[in-house]
Amino acid sequence: MARITPRPHPTTTQTLSPILRYCPLCGNPMWAAYHNYRTITTLTDVLRLTLKIRRCITPACPQFQQPYRPEEEGRLALPKHEFGLDVIALVGSLRSAHHRSLPEIHQELRGRRMLIAPRTVQHLLERYDELVALSLADPLRLQQITHAQGRIILALDGLQPDVGHEVLWVLRDCLSAEILLARSLLSATQDDLADLIDAVRQALGVPIVGVISDGQPSIRCAVEKALPDVPHQLCHFHYLREAAKSIFEADRHAKKELKKRVRGVRPIERQLEKRTDPEAEVMRGYCSAVRSALTDDGHPPLVASGLKLHDRLTALSQSLERVAKRGLYQSRLSGCTHSSSGA
């Protein structure tokens, strides 16, 4: 779809020249060939760039007649983009860190007096995701991190979005929390997973001193094949989940029995629909508290949902007993007052 509104007028002009004057391949001088013009919208300005382009004039050079653009251009924006890298960073931050929706991000940019279409926000977010993926997969950056710590504790796991689809295998370093490799595979055989482990070991050149996984048989065989002398440990979460299976079953049965004892909240709420007195408001609050307790499943295996429901229902029961005693005390006090006045 063609643009239906004119581009904003530049507020700032800048001329960029290449730092290198000699060809990086052959070492001969590069001559100034022509100028390019480009407009970039940043968070603060609409920048009009004048780019001085140089070319190598040595016929035997592989870079002969190829344009060499100013190095500083890449610091401002991606190639063939009209919005700067700072705008892409802001879009990614609003989406990832602040969980804003695309319309909300568009309104934020419009509030900064930027002329931008809603679909462009989606395009910028895609570019942000691509840049993040490239940064995570940069072997030089990963080598610097892993060489500084001197070893790797490898975590290996696979995620299958749906049955029959590819499995996304992720290899992560537990010490630096960096993703070392992510690759989709149609199968999860011993040889395929062993190749992934070998790829990480050869790319980083740092010894792998330990492996953590969920204990899947194919992963065990792959680790034994690729790293025969490296300890292989079950993931703490999976270990606790396996150890707590019997406790989890008993807790789930207890929760089911507790739910049977607090049924009948809805009929009480129906009786209170037309009442507006303070007592009805209090009863509605207790009904809401019971509903909230029933829908809270906890976070097994560390937080048992049945025990959590028992504690919340016990607190509600104690609160009701205190309210009942207070009401009985007030009724007795009211009766004594009437008796005194009658005497």
Short mmCIF file of C-alpha atoms in Angstrom, two decimals:
data_model
loop_
_atom_site.label_atom_id
_atom_site.label_comp_id
_atom_site.label_asym_id
_atom_site.label_seq_id
_atom_site.Cartn_x
_atom_site.Cartn_y
_atom_site.Cartn_z
CA MET A 1 0.00 0.00 0.00
CA ALA A 2 1.39 3.38 -1.00
CA ARG A 3 1.94 6.20 1.47
CA ILE A 4 -1.07 8.54 1.61
CA THR A 5 0.53 11.21 3.81
CA PRO A 6 3.73 13.17 3.14
CA ARG A 7 6.85 12.37 5.12
CA PRO A 8 7.70 14.86 7.87
CA HIS A 9 10.07 17.67 7.03
CA PRO A 10 13.63 17.26 8.40
CA THR A 11 14.45 19.18 11.54
CA THR A 12 18.20 18.46 11.51
CA THR A 13 20.76 17.93 8.75
CA GLN A 14 24.00 15.98 9.01
CA THR A 15 26.76 14.99 6.60
CA LEU A 16 28.55 11.65 7.08
CA SER A 17 31.84 10.63 5.48
CA PRO A 18 33.63 7.25 5.54
CA ILE A 19 36.44 6.99 8.03
CA LEU A 20 38.48 4.71 5.78
CA ARG A 21 40.05 6.34 2.75
CA TYR A 22 41.90 3.22 1.62
CA CYS A 23 40.33 -0.02 0.47
CA PRO A 24 40.32 -2.62 3.29
CA LEU A 25 41.05 -5.42 0.77
CA CYS A 26 43.77 -4.09 -1.52
CA GLY A 27 44.98 -1.04 0.43
CA ASN A 28 44.69 1.36 -2.52
CA PRO A 29 42.91 4.73 -2.22
CA MET A 30 39.13 4.85 -2.52
CA TRP A 31 37.82 7.84 -4.46
CA ALA A 32 34.73 9.87 -3.64
CA ALA A 33 32.13 8.68 -6.15
CA TYR A 34 28.78 10.31 -5.33
CA HIS A 35 26.43 11.44 -2.56
CA ASN A 36 23.39 9.67 -1.19
CA TYR A 37 20.55 11.31 0.71
CA ARG A 38 18.45 9.71 3.39
CA THR A 39 15.83 10.83 5.94
CA ILE A 40 15.60 9.06 9.30
CA THR A 41 13.05 9.65 12.05
CA THR A 42 14.54 9.30 15.53
CA LEU A 43 13.01 9.87 18.96
CA THR A 44 14.24 13.46 19.03
CA ASP A 45 14.65 14.62 15.43
CA VAL A 46 13.79 14.02 11.80
CA LEU A 47 17.32 13.71 10.47
CA ARG A 48 18.32 14.49 6.90
CA LEU A 49 21.57 12.67 6.10
CA THR A 50 24.01 13.44 3.32
CA LEU A 51 26.16 10.35 2.78
CA LYS A 52 29.49 10.55 0.98
CA ILE A 53 30.04 7.28 -0.92
CA ARG A 54 33.53 6.07 -1.90
CA ARG A 55 34.62 3.37 -4.36
CA CYS A 56 37.78 1.40 -4.97
CA ILE A 57 39.16 2.10 -8.44
CA THR A 58 41.63 -0.77 -8.62
CA PRO A 59 40.35 -3.21 -11.30
CA ALA A 60 42.05 -6.23 -9.73
CA CYS A 61 40.44 -5.64 -6.33
CA PRO A 62 37.38 -7.77 -5.41
CA GLN A 63 35.84 -4.54 -4.07
CA PHE A 64 36.26 -2.74 -7.41
CA GLN A 65 33.47 -0.19 -8.04
CA GLN A 66 31.58 -1.42 -4.96
CA PRO A 67 30.13 1.42 -2.83
CA TYR A 68 31.65 1.97 0.60
CA ARG A 69 29.21 3.87 2.81
CA PRO A 70 29.96 5.86 6.01
CA GLU A 71 30.42 3.63 9.02
CA GLU A 72 28.39 5.92 11.29
CA GLU A 73 25.26 5.31 9.21
CA GLY A 74 24.84 1.87 10.78
CA ARG A 75 24.77 3.44 14.25
CA LEU A 76 21.67 5.46 13.38
CA ALA A 77 19.40 3.08 11.47
CA LEU A 78 19.14 -0.26 9.70
CA PRO A 79 19.60 -0.32 5.90
CA LYS A 80 16.56 0.91 3.95
CA HIS A 81 14.70 1.90 7.14
CA GLU A 82 13.20 5.30 7.78
CA PHE A 83 13.08 4.93 11.59
CA GLY A 84 16.17 4.95 13.76
CA LEU A 85 17.50 2.22 15.99
CA ASP A 86 16.41 4.17 19.06
CA VAL A 87 12.79 3.91 17.89
CA ILE A 88 13.16 0.14 17.42
CA ALA A 89 14.67 -0.14 20.91
CA LEU A 90 11.76 1.81 22.41
CA VAL A 91 9.19 -0.36 20.64
CA GLY A 92 10.89 -3.52 21.90
CA SER A 93 11.14 -2.18 25.44
CA LEU A 94 7.46 -1.20 25.55
CA ARG A 95 6.49 -4.63 24.28
CA SER A 96 8.86 -6.88 26.24
CA ALA A 97 9.44 -4.98 29.48
CA HIS A 98 6.13 -3.14 29.88
CA HIS A 99 3.85 -5.62 28.03
CA ARG A 100 2.16 -2.93 25.95
CA SER A 101 -0.12 -3.90 23.06
CA LEU A 102 0.56 -2.70 19.52
CA PRO A 103 -2.17 0.00 19.65
CA GLU A 104 -0.73 1.24 22.96
CA ILE A 105 2.77 1.38 21.49
CA HIS A 106 1.40 3.29 18.51
CA GLN A 107 -0.26 5.79 20.80
CA GLU A 108 2.98 6.19 22.77
CA LEU A 109 4.90 7.01 19.59
CA ARG A 110 2.18 9.37 18.42
CA GLY A 111 2.39 11.07 21.80
CA ARG A 112 6.04 11.78 20.97
CA ARG A 113 4.86 13.59 17.83
CA MET A 114 6.03 10.86 15.46
CA LEU A 115 4.16 10.25 12.21
CA ILE A 116 3.92 6.48 12.10
CA ALA A 117 1.32 3.99 10.88
CA PRO A 118 0.03 1.14 13.10
CA ARG A 119 1.34 -1.53 10.74
CA THR A 120 4.81 0.05 10.90
CA VAL A 121 4.84 -0.63 14.64
CA GLN A 122 4.44 -4.33 13.88
CA HIS A 123 7.30 -4.16 11.37
CA LEU A 124 9.58 -2.43 13.89
CA LEU A 125 8.73 -5.03 16.53
CA GLU A 126 9.70 -7.80 14.12
CA ARG A 127 13.02 -6.08 13.45
CA TYR A 128 13.58 -5.83 17.22
CA ASP A 129 12.97 -9.57 17.66
CA GLU A 130 15.42 -10.30 14.85
CA LEU A 131 18.10 -8.11 16.41
CA VAL A 132 17.63 -9.79 19.80
CA ALA A 133 17.89 -13.23 18.19
CA LEU A 134 21.10 -12.23 16.40
CA SER A 135 22.55 -10.84 19.62
CA LEU A 136 21.81 -14.02 21.55
CA ALA A 137 23.33 -16.18 18.81
CA ASP A 138 26.47 -14.08 18.36
CA PRO A 139 29.35 -16.57 18.78
CA LEU A 140 31.90 -13.87 19.61
CA ARG A 141 29.78 -12.54 22.47
CA LEU A 142 29.15 -16.04 23.80
CA GLN A 143 32.85 -16.89 23.57
CA GLN A 144 33.76 -13.83 25.61
CA ILE A 145 31.22 -14.75 28.30
CA THR A 146 32.12 -18.42 28.53
CA HIS A 147 35.88 -17.91 28.33
CA ALA A 148 35.68 -15.48 31.24
CA GLN A 149 34.00 -18.08 33.46
CA GLY A 150 36.14 -20.93 32.10
CA ARG A 151 33.48 -23.67 32.04
CA ILE A 152 29.90 -24.45 31.06
CA ILE A 153 27.10 -26.18 32.94
CA LEU A 154 24.81 -27.18 30.10
CA ALA A 155 21.01 -27.30 30.43
CA LEU A 156 19.17 -29.14 27.64
CA ASP A 157 15.43 -29.27 27.03
CA GLY A 158 12.92 -29.47 24.18
CA LEU A 159 9.57 -27.78 23.61
CA GLN A 160 6.94 -29.10 21.20
CA PRO A 161 4.13 -26.58 20.55
CA ASP A 162 1.76 -29.27 19.21
CA VAL A 163 1.76 -32.96 18.41
CA GLY A 164 3.35 -33.65 15.05
CA HIS A 165 5.23 -30.34 14.89
CA GLU A 166 8.93 -29.68 15.17
CA VAL A 167 10.52 -29.68 18.62
CA LEU A 168 12.46 -26.57 19.62
CA TRP A 169 15.61 -27.70 21.43
CA VAL A 170 17.28 -25.10 23.62
CA LEU A 171 20.78 -25.45 25.08
CA ARG A 172 21.53 -22.95 27.85
CA ASP A 173 24.46 -22.21 30.11
CA CYS A 174 23.37 -22.29 33.77
CA LEU A 175 26.27 -20.12 34.97
CA SER A 176 25.70 -17.14 32.68
CA ALA A 177 21.99 -17.87 31.91
CA GLU A 178 22.80 -17.38 28.21
CA ILE A 179 21.16 -19.40 25.43
CA LEU A 180 23.96 -21.15 23.57
CA LEU A 181 21.95 -22.82 20.81
CA ALA A 182 18.30 -23.06 19.75
CA ARG A 183 17.29 -25.28 16.88
CA SER A 184 14.09 -26.97 15.68
CA LEU A 185 14.24 -30.70 14.91
CA LEU A 186 11.63 -33.06 13.53
CA SER A 187 13.05 -35.90 15.61
CA ALA A 188 14.73 -36.24 18.99
CA THR A 189 17.02 -39.19 18.40
CA GLN A 190 20.24 -39.81 20.24
CA ASP A 191 22.40 -38.83 17.25
CA ASP A 192 20.51 -35.57 16.59
CA LEU A 193 20.86 -34.37 20.18
CA ALA A 194 24.49 -35.46 20.35
CA ASP A 195 25.20 -33.32 17.27
CA LEU A 196 23.69 -30.29 19.04
CA ILE A 197 25.93 -30.83 22.06
CA ASP A 198 28.98 -31.23 19.82
CA ALA A 199 28.11 -28.01 17.98
CA VAL A 200 28.07 -26.06 21.25
CA ARG A 201 31.30 -27.61 22.49
CA GLN A 202 33.18 -26.90 19.25
CA ALA A 203 31.82 -23.36 18.81
CA LEU A 204 32.74 -22.15 22.29
CA GLY A 205 35.87 -24.17 23.03
CA VAL A 206 35.18 -24.23 26.79
CA PRO A 207 34.89 -27.51 28.72
CA ILE A 208 31.39 -28.66 29.68
CA VAL A 209 31.66 -29.75 33.32
CA GLY A 210 28.03 -30.76 33.91
CA VAL A 211 24.69 -31.37 32.20
CA ILE A 212 21.18 -30.78 33.56
CA SER A 213 18.04 -32.16 31.88
CA ASP A 214 14.66 -33.72 32.60
CA GLY A 215 16.08 -37.23 32.26
CA GLN A 216 14.44 -38.08 28.93
CA PRO A 217 15.94 -41.36 27.62
CA SER A 218 17.08 -39.85 24.31
CA ILE A 219 18.81 -37.01 26.16
CA ARG A 220 20.55 -39.46 28.50
CA CYS A 221 21.87 -41.47 25.57
CA ALA A 222 22.95 -38.32 23.70
CA VAL A 223 24.86 -36.98 26.70
CA GLU A 224 26.51 -40.35 27.26
CA LYS A 225 27.59 -40.40 23.61
CA ALA A 226 28.79 -36.78 23.31
CA LEU A 227 30.06 -36.28 26.88
CA PRO A 228 30.86 -39.70 28.31
CA ASP A 229 32.88 -38.42 31.29
CA VAL A 230 30.64 -35.46 32.23
CA PRO A 231 28.21 -35.74 35.19
CA HIS A 232 24.53 -35.67 34.18
CA GLN A 233 22.04 -34.48 36.79
CA LEU A 234 18.26 -34.38 36.84
CA CYS A 235 16.75 -30.87 36.86
CA HIS A 236 15.76 -29.69 40.35
CA PHE A 237 12.20 -28.96 39.28
CA HIS A 238 11.72 -32.38 37.69
CA TYR A 239 13.39 -34.03 40.69
CA LEU A 240 11.00 -32.34 43.12
CA ARG A 241 8.04 -33.12 40.89
CA GLU A 242 8.91 -36.81 40.78
CA ALA A 243 9.54 -36.92 44.53
CA ALA A 244 6.27 -35.15 45.32
CA LYS A 245 4.01 -37.30 43.12
CA SER A 246 2.53 -39.29 46.02
CA ILE A 247 2.10 -36.15 48.13
CA PHE A 248 0.53 -34.34 45.18
CA GLU A 249 -2.05 -37.11 44.67
CA ALA A 250 -3.02 -37.06 48.35
CA ASP A 251 -3.22 -33.26 48.33
CA ARG A 252 -5.43 -33.26 45.24
CA HIS A 253 -7.80 -35.78 46.85
CA ALA A 254 -7.97 -33.64 50.00
CA LYS A 255 -8.78 -30.57 47.94
CA LYS A 256 -11.60 -32.42 46.19
CA GLU A 257 -13.10 -33.42 49.54
CA LEU A 258 -12.83 -29.87 50.86
CA LYS A 259 -14.64 -28.50 47.81
CA LYS A 260 -17.60 -30.78 48.55
CA ARG A 261 -18.07 -29.11 51.94
CA VAL A 262 -18.35 -25.56 50.63
CA ARG A 263 -20.78 -26.08 47.78
CA GLY A 264 -23.92 -23.99 47.68
CA VAL A 265 -22.42 -20.51 47.42
CA ARG A 266 -24.51 -19.60 44.39
CA PRO A 267 -27.94 -20.10 46.09
CA ILE A 268 -26.82 -17.78 48.91
CA GLU A 269 -25.76 -15.14 46.37
CA ARG A 270 -29.15 -15.38 44.65
CA GLN A 271 -30.92 -14.74 47.95
CA LEU A 272 -28.81 -11.61 48.44
CA GLU A 273 -29.33 -10.12 44.95
CA LYS A 274 -32.08 -7.65 45.99
CA ARG A 275 -30.72 -6.83 49.43
CA THR A 276 -28.63 -3.70 50.05
CA ASP A 277 -28.30 -3.76 53.82
CA PRO A 278 -24.85 -3.99 55.50
CA GLU A 279 -25.38 -7.61 56.50
CA ALA A 280 -25.95 -8.58 52.85
CA GLU A 281 -22.75 -6.79 51.81
CA VAL A 282 -20.78 -8.73 54.42
CA MET A 283 -22.27 -12.03 53.24
CA ARG A 284 -21.41 -11.20 49.63
CA GLY A 285 -17.83 -10.57 50.69
CA TYR A 286 -17.61 -14.00 52.34
CA CYS A 287 -19.09 -15.64 49.23
CA SER A 288 -16.46 -13.94 47.07
CA ALA A 289 -13.72 -15.09 49.43
CA VAL A 290 -14.94 -18.69 49.17
CA ARG A 291 -15.00 -18.50 45.36
CA SER A 292 -11.49 -17.07 45.30
CA ALA A 293 -10.21 -19.86 47.55
CA LEU A 294 -11.76 -22.55 45.33
CA THR A 295 -10.17 -21.24 42.14
CA ASP A 296 -6.65 -20.83 43.54
CA ASP A 297 -4.71 -23.94 42.46
CA GLY A 298 -1.36 -23.00 43.98
CA HIS A 299 1.97 -23.89 42.36
CA PRO A 300 2.75 -27.57 42.90
CA PRO A 301 4.97 -29.23 43.92
CA LEU A 302 6.30 -26.44 46.13
CA VAL A 303 2.88 -25.01 47.07
CA ALA A 304 0.25 -27.69 47.78
CA SER A 305 -3.14 -26.44 46.58
CA GLY A 306 -5.10 -28.64 49.00
CA LEU A 307 -3.22 -27.35 52.04
CA LYS A 308 -3.59 -23.80 50.75
CA LEU A 309 -7.36 -24.27 50.37
CA HIS A 310 -7.54 -25.75 53.87
CA ASP A 311 -5.74 -22.76 55.37
CA ARG A 312 -7.97 -20.25 53.57
CA LEU A 313 -11.19 -22.04 54.49
CA THR A 314 -10.01 -22.32 58.10
CA ALA A 315 -9.39 -18.57 58.17
CA LEU A 316 -12.87 -17.93 56.73
CA SER A 317 -14.45 -20.25 59.28
CA GLN A 318 -12.68 -18.53 62.18
CA SER A 319 -13.74 -15.14 60.84
CA LEU A 320 -17.39 -16.28 60.65
CA GLU A 321 -17.19 -17.56 64.23
CA ARG A 322 -15.88 -14.18 65.41
CA VAL A 323 -18.68 -12.39 63.56
CA ALA A 324 -21.27 -14.73 65.08
CA LYS A 325 -19.90 -14.20 68.61
CA ARG A 326 -19.84 -10.46 68.10
CA GLY A 327 -23.43 -10.52 66.92
CA LEU A 328 -24.51 -12.60 69.92
CA TYR A 329 -22.64 -10.26 72.27
CA GLN A 330 -24.29 -7.22 70.71
CA SER A 331 -27.73 -8.80 70.94
CA ARG A 332 -27.19 -9.58 74.66
CA LEU A 333 -25.92 -6.08 75.29
CA SER A 334 -28.96 -4.66 73.51
CA GLY A 335 -31.25 -6.87 75.66
CA CYS A 336 -29.58 -5.68 78.87
CA THR A 337 -29.99 -2.06 77.78
CA HIS A 338 -33.70 -2.55 77.14
CA SER A 339 -34.13 -4.26 80.53
CA SER A 340 -32.40 -1.40 82.33
CA SER A 341 -34.51 1.19 80.60
CA GLY A 342 -37.68 -0.78 81.44
CA ALA A 343 -36.72 -0.99 85.11
#
